[in-house]
XYZ file of C-alpha atoms in Angstrom:
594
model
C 7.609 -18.442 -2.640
C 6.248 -15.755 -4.668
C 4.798 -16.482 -7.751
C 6.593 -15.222 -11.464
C 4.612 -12.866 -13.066
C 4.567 -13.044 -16.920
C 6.010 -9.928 -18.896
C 3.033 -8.639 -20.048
C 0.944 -8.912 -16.854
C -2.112 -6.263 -17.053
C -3.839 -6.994 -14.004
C -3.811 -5.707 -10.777
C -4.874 -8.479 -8.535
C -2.114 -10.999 -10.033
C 0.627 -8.371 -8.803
C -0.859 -8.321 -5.308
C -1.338 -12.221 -4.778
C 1.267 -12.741 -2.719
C 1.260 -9.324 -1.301
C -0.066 -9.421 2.459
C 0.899 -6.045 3.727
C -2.234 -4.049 3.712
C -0.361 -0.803 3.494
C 1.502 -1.761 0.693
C -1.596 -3.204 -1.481
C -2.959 0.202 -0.525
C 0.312 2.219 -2.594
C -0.090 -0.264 -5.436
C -3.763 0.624 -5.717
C -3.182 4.472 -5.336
C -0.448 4.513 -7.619
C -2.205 1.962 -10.729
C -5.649 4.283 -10.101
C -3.496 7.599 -10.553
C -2.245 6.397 -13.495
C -4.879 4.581 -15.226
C -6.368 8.457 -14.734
C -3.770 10.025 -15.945
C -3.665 7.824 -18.471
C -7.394 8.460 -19.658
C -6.601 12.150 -19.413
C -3.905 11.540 -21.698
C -6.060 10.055 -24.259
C -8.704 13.011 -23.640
C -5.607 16.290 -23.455
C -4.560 14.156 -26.616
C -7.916 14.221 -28.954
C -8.626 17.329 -27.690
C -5.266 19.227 -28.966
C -5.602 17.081 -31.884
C -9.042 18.171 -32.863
C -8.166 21.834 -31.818
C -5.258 22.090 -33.428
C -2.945 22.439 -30.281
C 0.137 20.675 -31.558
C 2.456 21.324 -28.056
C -0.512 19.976 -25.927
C -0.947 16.868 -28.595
C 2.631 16.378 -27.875
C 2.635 16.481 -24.813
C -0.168 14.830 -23.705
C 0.890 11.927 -26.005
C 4.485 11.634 -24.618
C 3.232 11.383 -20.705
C 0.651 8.519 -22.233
C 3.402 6.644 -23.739
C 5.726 7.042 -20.221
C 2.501 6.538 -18.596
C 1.817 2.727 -20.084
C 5.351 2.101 -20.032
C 5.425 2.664 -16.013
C 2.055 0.790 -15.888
C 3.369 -2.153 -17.377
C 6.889 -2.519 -15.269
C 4.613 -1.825 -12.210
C 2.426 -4.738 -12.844
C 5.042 -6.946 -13.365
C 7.321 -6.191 -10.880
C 10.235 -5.116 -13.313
C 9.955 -1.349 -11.688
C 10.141 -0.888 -7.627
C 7.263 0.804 -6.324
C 9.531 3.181 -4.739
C 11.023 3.941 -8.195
C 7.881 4.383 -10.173
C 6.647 6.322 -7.044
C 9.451 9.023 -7.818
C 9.424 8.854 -11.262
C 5.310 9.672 -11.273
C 6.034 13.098 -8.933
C 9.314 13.683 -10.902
C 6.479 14.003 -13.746
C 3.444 15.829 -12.189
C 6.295 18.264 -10.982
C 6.757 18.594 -14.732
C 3.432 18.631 -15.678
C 2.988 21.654 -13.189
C 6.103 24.005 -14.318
C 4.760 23.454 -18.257
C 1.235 24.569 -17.041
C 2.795 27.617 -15.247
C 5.517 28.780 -17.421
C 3.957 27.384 -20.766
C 0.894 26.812 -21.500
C -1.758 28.579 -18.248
C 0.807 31.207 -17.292
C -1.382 31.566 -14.063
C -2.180 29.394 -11.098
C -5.525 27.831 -12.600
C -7.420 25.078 -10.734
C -5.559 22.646 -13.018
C -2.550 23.276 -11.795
C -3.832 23.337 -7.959
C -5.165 20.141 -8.593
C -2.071 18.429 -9.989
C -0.240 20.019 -6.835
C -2.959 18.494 -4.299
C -2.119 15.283 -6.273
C 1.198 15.747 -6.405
C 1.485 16.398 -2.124
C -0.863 13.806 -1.438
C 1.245 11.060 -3.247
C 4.308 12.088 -1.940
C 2.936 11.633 1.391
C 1.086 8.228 0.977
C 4.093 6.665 -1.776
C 7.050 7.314 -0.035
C 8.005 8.879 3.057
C 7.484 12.175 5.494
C 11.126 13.370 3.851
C 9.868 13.230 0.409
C 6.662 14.474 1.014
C 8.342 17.466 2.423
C 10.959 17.676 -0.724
C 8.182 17.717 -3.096
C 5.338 19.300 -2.184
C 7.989 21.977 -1.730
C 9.355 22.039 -5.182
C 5.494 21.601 -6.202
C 4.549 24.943 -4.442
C 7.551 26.795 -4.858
C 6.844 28.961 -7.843
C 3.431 29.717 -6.492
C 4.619 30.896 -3.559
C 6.849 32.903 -5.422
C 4.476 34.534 -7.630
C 2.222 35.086 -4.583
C 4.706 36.917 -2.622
C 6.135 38.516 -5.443
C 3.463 38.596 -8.338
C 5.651 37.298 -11.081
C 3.996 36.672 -14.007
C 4.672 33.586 -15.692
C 5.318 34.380 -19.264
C 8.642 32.892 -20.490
C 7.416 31.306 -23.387
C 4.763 32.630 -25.682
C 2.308 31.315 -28.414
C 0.782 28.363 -26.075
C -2.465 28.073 -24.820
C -4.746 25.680 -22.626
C -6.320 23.042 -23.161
C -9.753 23.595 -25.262
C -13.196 22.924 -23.974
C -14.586 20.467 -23.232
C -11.147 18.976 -22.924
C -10.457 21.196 -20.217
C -13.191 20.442 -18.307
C -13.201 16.285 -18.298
C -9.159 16.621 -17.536
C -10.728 19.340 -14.597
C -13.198 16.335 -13.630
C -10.473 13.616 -13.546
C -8.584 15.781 -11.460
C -11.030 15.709 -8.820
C -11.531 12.000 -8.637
C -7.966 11.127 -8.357
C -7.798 13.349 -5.494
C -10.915 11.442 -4.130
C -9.596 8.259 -4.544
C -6.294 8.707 -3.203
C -7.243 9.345 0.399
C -9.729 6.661 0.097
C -7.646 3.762 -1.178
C -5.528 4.763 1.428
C -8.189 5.006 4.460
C -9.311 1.706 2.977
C -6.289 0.295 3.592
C -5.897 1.822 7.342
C -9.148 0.495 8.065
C -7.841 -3.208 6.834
C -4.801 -2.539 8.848
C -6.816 -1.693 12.037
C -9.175 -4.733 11.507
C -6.241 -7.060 11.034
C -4.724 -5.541 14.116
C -7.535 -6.590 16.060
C -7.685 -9.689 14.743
C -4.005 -10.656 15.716
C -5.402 -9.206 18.831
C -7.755 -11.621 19.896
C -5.933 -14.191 18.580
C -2.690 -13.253 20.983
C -5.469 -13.201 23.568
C -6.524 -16.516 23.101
C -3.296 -18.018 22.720
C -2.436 -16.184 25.914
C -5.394 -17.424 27.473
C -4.406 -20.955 26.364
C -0.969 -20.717 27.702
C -1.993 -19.894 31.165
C -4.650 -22.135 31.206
C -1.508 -24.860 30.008
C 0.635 -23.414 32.971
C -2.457 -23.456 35.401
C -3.049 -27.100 34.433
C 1.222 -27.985 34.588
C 0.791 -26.362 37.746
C -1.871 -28.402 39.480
C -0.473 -31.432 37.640
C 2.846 -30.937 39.443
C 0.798 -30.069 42.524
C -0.726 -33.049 42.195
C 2.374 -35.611 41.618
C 4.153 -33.621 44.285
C 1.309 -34.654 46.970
C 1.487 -38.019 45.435
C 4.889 -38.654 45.194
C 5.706 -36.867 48.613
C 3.048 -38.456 50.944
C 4.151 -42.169 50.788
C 7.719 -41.072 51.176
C 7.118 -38.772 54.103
C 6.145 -42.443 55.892
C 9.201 -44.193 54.598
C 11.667 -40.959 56.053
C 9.578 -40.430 58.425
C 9.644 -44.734 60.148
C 13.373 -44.457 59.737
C 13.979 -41.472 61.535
C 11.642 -42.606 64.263
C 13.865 -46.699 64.068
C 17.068 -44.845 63.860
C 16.234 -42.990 67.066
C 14.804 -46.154 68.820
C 16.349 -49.254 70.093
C 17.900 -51.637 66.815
C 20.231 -54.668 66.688
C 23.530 -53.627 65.680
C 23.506 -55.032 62.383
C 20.660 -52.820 61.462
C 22.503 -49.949 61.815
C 23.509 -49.889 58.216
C 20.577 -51.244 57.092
C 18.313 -48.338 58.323
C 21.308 -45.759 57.639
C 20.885 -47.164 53.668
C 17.167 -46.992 53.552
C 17.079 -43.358 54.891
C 19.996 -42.338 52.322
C 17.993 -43.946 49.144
C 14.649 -42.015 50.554
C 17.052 -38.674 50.852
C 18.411 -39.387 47.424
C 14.487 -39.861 46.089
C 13.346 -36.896 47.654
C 16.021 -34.701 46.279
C 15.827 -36.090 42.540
C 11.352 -35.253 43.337
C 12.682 -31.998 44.512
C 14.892 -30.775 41.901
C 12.494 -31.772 39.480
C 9.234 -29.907 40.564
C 11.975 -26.712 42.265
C 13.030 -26.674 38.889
C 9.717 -25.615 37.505
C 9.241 -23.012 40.208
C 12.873 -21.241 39.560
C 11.742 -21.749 35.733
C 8.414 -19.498 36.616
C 10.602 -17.068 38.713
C 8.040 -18.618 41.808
C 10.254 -20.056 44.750
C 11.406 -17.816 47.497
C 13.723 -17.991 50.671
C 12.415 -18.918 53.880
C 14.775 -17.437 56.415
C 15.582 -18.828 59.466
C 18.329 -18.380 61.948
C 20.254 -21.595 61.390
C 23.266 -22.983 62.805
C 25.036 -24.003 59.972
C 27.588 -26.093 61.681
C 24.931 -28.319 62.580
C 23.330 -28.026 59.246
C 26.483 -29.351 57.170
C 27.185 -31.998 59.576
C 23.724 -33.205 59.129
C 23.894 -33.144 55.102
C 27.214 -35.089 55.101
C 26.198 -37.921 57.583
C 24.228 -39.620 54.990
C 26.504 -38.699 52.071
C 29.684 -39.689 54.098
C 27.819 -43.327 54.501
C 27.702 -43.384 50.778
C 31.317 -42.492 50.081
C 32.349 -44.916 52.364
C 30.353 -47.557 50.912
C 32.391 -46.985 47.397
C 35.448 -46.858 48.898
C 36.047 -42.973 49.068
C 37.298 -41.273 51.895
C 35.295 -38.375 53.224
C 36.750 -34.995 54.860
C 34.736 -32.585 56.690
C 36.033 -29.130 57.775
C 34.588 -26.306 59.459
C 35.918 -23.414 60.758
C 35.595 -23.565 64.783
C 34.470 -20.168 64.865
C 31.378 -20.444 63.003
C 30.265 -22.756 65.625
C 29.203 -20.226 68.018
C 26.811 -18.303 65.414
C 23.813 -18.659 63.730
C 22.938 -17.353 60.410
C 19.545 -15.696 58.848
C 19.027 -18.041 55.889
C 16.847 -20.913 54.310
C 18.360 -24.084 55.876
C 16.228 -26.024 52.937
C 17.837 -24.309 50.050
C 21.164 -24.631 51.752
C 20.929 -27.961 52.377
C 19.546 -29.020 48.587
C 22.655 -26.714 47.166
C 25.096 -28.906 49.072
C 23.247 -32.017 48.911
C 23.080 -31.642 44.924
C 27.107 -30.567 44.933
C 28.487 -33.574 47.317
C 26.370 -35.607 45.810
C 27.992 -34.867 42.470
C 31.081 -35.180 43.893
C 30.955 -38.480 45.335
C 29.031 -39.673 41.924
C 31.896 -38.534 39.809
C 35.001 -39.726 41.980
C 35.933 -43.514 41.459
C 38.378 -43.449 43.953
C 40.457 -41.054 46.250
C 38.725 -38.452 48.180
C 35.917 -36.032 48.379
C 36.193 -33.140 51.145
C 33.828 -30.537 51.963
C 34.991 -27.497 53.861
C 32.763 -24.317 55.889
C 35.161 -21.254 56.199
C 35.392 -17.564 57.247
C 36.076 -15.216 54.726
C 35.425 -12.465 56.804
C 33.197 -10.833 60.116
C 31.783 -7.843 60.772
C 29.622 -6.628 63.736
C 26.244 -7.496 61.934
C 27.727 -9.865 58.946
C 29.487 -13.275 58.556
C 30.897 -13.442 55.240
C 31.084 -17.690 54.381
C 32.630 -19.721 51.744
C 31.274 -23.111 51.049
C 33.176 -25.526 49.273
C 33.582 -29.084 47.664
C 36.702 -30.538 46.282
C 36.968 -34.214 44.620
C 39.968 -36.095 42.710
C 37.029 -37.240 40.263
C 36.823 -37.156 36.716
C 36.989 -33.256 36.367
C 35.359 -31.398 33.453
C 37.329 -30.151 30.357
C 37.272 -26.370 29.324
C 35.059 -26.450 26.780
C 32.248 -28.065 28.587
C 32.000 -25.669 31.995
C 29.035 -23.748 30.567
C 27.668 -26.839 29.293
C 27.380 -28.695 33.028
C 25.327 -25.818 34.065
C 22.195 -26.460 31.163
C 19.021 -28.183 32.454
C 18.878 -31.994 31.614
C 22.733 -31.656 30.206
C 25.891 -33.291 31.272
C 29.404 -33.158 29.837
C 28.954 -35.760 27.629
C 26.470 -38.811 26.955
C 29.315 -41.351 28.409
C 29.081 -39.653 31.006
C 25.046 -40.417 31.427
C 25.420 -43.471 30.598
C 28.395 -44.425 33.174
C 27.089 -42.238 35.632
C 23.332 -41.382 35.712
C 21.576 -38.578 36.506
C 19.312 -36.186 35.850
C 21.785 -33.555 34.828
C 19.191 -30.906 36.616
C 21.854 -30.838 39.968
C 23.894 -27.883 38.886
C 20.996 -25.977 36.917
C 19.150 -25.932 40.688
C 22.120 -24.906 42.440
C 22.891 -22.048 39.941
C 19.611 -20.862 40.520
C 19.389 -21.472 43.667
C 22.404 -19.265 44.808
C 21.186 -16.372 42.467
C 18.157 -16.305 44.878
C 20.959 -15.550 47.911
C 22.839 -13.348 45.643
C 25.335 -15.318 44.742
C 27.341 -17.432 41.926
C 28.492 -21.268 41.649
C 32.246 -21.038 40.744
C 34.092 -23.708 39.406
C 38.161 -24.863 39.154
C 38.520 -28.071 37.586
C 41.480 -30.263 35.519
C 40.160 -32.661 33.298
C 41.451 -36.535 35.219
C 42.233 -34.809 38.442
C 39.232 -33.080 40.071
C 37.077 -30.422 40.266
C 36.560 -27.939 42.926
C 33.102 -26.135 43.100
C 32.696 -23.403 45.559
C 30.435 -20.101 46.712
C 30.478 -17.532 48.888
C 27.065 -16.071 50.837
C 27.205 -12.961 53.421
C 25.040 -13.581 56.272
C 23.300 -11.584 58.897
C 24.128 -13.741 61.611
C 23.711 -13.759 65.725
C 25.662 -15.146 68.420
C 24.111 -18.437 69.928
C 25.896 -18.303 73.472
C 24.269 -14.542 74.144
C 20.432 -15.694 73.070
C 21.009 -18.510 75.573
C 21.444 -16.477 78.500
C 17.814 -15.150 77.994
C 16.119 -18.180 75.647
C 15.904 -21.729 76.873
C 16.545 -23.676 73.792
C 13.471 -25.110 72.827
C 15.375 -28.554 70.974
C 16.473 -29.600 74.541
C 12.500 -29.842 75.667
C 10.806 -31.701 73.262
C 7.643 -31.740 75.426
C 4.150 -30.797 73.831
C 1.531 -32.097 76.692
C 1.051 -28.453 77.220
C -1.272 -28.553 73.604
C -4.513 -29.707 72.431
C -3.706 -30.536 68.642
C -5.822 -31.814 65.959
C -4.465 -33.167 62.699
C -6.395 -33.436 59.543
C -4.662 -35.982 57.427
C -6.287 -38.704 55.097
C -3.169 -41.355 54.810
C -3.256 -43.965 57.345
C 0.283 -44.442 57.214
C 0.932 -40.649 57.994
C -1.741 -40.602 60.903
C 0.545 -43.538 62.177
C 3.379 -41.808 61.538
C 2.475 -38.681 63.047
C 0.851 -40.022 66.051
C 4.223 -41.868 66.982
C 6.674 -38.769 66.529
C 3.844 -36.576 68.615
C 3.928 -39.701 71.337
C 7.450 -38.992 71.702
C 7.016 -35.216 72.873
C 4.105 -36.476 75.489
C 1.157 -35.218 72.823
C -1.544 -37.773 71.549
C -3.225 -35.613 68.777
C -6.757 -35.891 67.436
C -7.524 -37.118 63.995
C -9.371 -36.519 61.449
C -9.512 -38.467 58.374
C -10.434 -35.612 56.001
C -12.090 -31.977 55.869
C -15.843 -32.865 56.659
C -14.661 -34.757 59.898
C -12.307 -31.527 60.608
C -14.894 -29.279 60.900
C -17.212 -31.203 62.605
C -14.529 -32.314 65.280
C -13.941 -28.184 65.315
C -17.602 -27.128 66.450
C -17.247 -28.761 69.595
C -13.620 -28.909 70.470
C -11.270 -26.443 71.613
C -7.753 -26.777 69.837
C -5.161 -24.852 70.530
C -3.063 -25.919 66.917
C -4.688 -27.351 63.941
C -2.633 -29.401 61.141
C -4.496 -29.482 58.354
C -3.494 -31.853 55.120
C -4.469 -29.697 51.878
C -5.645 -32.692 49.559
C -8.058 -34.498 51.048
C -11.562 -36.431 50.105
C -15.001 -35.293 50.851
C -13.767 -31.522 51.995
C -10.800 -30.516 51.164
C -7.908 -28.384 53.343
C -8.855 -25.349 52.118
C -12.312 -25.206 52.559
C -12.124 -27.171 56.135
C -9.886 -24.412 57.278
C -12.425 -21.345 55.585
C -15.500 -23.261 57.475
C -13.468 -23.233 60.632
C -12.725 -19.554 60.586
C -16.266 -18.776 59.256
C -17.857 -18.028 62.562
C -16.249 -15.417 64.590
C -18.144 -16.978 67.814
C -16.670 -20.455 66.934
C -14.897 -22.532 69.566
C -11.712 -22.527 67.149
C -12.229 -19.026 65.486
C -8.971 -18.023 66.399
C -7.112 -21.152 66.781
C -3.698 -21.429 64.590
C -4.146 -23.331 61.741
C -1.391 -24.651 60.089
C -1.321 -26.216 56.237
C 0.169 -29.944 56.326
C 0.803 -30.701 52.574
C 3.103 -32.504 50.356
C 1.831 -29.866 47.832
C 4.270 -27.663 45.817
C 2.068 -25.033 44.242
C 4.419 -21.589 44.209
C 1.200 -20.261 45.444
C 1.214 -21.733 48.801
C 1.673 -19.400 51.441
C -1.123 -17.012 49.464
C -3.330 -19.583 49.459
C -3.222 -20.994 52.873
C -3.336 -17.531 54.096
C -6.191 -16.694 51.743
C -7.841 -19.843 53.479
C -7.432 -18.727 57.264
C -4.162 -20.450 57.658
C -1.062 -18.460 59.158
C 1.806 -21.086 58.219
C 2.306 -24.449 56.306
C 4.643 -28.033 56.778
C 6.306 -29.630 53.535
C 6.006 -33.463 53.485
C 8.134 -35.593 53.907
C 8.961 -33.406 56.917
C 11.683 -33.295 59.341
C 10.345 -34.112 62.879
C 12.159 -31.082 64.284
C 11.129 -28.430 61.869
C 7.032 -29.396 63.387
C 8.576 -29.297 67.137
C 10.002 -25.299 66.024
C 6.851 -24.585 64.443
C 4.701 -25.543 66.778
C 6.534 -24.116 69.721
C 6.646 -20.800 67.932
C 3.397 -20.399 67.485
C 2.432 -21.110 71.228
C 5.765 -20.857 73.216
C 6.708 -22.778 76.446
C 5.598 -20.700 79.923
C 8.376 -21.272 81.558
C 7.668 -19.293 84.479
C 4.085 -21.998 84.723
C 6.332 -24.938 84.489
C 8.445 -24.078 87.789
């Protein structure tokens, strides 16, 4: 808060205490110097006239002193703007210059060129361009005039100038007010210009700082993710591999519930660290041709388990003709966007039904133009809190939390997510009867029964005894792991337990794949896979190296490629999504195998 100034304030640097704007110090200084000058010529036009017996320049000279002490003293104390005072100090050099011309000089004498200069340079530095223009105009107007002209100014008769040696201290005084005008003023750019830099460096720091912060949340949620991710790729991973093994019957459900609560873990780790990568404008699609048919029927297996289990029932409908297409798209995404919205669904629903429904909206040559839907008999939302449901961490109401759970992060992702396929969540809802959330994506799409004319399907083989494969993975439980799914497709890998052993396996081993974990001890992924494809006469120079990570750096595919690397694996990882990668980077010969 700005300090009170007392009425009869004299000094200068009490006015500008709480003044920070070096610009504006710099008018208060121009204008006090200017008139503490023209004050102290005052004093000196006054004696002089006095002593000389000038009585007009006496009275004169004494009258701008008086008005000159009176603007001081509002000035100091803040009564009188500084734009006001400004004015009022031109409105009287103008005057000052017109009495000189047409009263007491009659002539343009250096006097009145100096109070001009003055008069233009304080126009200028006081107020504005608009004024400066305005005045220094009216200033030399009527020397212009008499220039161009050669008027004579003689109106008024029987006045004279001031008397030596008054003359010649006002002439002196003159000249350092227009001295010290510019400089107060370059003093004050220079101030300006240092305190620019200043803010400068310190915007450069604290820019530094925040990327060093996001640098640091990065690698901290790189970290967590590989933590987090790695013992659950096991857990998925074992269930997958029981589920598709002989069990006793009344494991069935048993299994069916652990892989759901792994699913549900994975998504809530998901949306959490996606969250920050749609927050730094950092994820990006991964497209695929996908059969979506497949894809949905795959997402509500485990969720239809879960709505029976609470006593819902569960309806699944897709349109028959999507069945014989598959779409360009990222299977992942698609899968957490439904994931998060069923889940929801079920969540909110106590009882009655949930049903999730695939249709055309439309088909052209090269496009397939889908509408994905969910519809419950839940809780629905009320107006007022649509927008709401659609905030980060945020659900309709605390109740709600508390009765329900949740991150309240399900929607955010999925709003975000479908912006990255061009597209918009869209809601219908009555408050005790349901909601409906849908969205529609256009696909580029192909038509499966064509491509199998001319591609065997790669699913239906499942055979990799064709490939000499070494993985580079430090958990024990996901050598185990990975060694069983790779026995299944007639492979037995070799193994290395981190980055050192990797490269020394490498020197004398031909492999035609490498998986290679990213975090490991001793060496890690990164520089494992740089030593590999050091030397260009290497055994494994040009063997495809693939990243095998439960890392979720938004830097990923730079950095593996940066490294050597041409592709990378997500933990926990579906079983099939290795088989396709694998086989596409070194395809069946089918021609070999007959």
């Amino acid at each position: 808060m700005p300090s009170k100034l007392p009425f009869f304030n004299w000094s200068l640097k009490k006015t500008l205490n709480d003044e920070t704007n070096h610009l504006l110090r710099a008018k208060y200084k121009i204008i006090f110097t200017v008139f503490i000058l023209f004050s102290l010529k005052g004093l000196l036009a006054f004696g002089s006239a006095v002593y000389n017996g000038q009585h007009f320049q006496a009275v004169r000279a004494l009258a701008f002193l008086v008005v000159y002490v009176l603007v001081i003293q509002g000035l100091l104390n803040k009564r009188l703007s500084l734009a006001s005072v400004a004015h009022a100090f031109i409105a009287g050099s103008l005057l000052l210059i017109y009495t000189n011309l047409f009263m007491t000089a009659k002539s343009v004498n250096i006097v009145t060129i100096q109070f001009i200069f003055t008069l233009i340079l304080c126009s200028f530095y006081l107020l504005n361009a608009k004024f400066g223009i305005i005045y220094s105009a009216l200033g030399i107007l009527p020397v212009m005039v008499s220039l161009l002209v050669g008027y004579k100014f003689s109106i008024f008769s029987g006045l004279s100038t001031l008397s030596s040696p008054g003359y010649e201290m006002v002439l002196v005084l003159n000249f350092i007010t227009i001295i010290f005008i510019p400089y107060l003023f370059y003093q004050a750019f220079c101030e300006t210009l240092d305190d620019k830099e200043k803010l400068n460096m310190e915007l450069q720091r604290a820019v530094e700082s925040a990327n060093k912060a996001v640098k640091m949340k990065s690698e901290f949620l790189s970290t967590m993710s590989h933590e987090l991710r790695t013992p659950l790729n096991t857990v998925i991973g074992t269930t997958d591999l029981l589920l598709s093994e002989a069990y006793a019957p009344h494991q069935k459900d048993n299994l069916k519930d652990l892989k759901f609560s792994a699913n549900c873990l994975l998504t809530i780790i998901n949306d959490i660290l996606d969250y920050n990568k749609l927050d730094s404008s950092k994820l990006n699609l991964e497209f695929i041709y996908t059969h979506l048919h497949q894809l949905l029927r795959e997402v509500s297996s485990g969720l239809a388990h879960q709505s029976k289990e609470k006593g819902l029932n569960f309806h699944l409908a897709i349109d028959e003709d999507i069945q014989g297409y598959e779409v360009l798209t990222d299977p992942t995404r698609i899968t957490q966007i439904m994931y998060n919205l069923i889940g929801n669904a079920i969540k909110f629903t106590p009882q009655g039904e949930v049903k999730v429904r695939l249709s055309v909206l439309s088909k052209t040559d090269d496009r397939l133009y889908l509408r994905f839907s969910v519809e419950d008999t839940g809780i629905g939302i009320d107006d007022s809190q649509r927008e709401a449901i659609f905030e980060p961490f945020n659900q309709a109401s605390t109740s709600i939390t508390r009765t329900f759970g949740g991150t309240g992060l399900g929607l955010s992702i999925v709003q975000r997510l479908l912006s990255l396929f061009d597209s918009k969540i869209n809601l219908t809802s009555k408050l005790g009867r349901g909601s409906v959330f849908y969205f529609d994506i256009n696909f580029s799409y192909r038509n499966r029964a064509a491509d199998a004319e001319t591609v065997v399907e790669v699913a239906t083989l499942k055979d990799l005894s064709d490939l000499k494969i070494m993985v580079a993975e430090d958990n024990m439980m996901n050598r185990v792991l990975v060694k069983k799914i790779f026995a299944k497709w007639n492979n037995d890998p070799v193994f290395a337990e981190d980055g050192q052993e990797a490269i020394e396996t490498a020197s004398f081993q031909k492999f035609d794949i490498i998986l290679m974990d990213l975090h490991m001890p001793r060496v890690d992924g990164y520089t494992a896979a740089k030593a590999i494809k050091a030397d260009a006469n290497a055994l494994n120079s040009e063997t495809a190296i693939v990243a095998f990570t439960a890392s979720i750096s938004p830097q990923i595919l730079a950095e593996v490629s940066e490294a050597g690397m041409c592709d990378y694996i997500y933990k926990p990882f579906n079983a099939e999504d290795i088989y396709r990668k694998l086989r596409n980077l070194r395809p069946l010969n089918f021609e070999e195998e007959a």
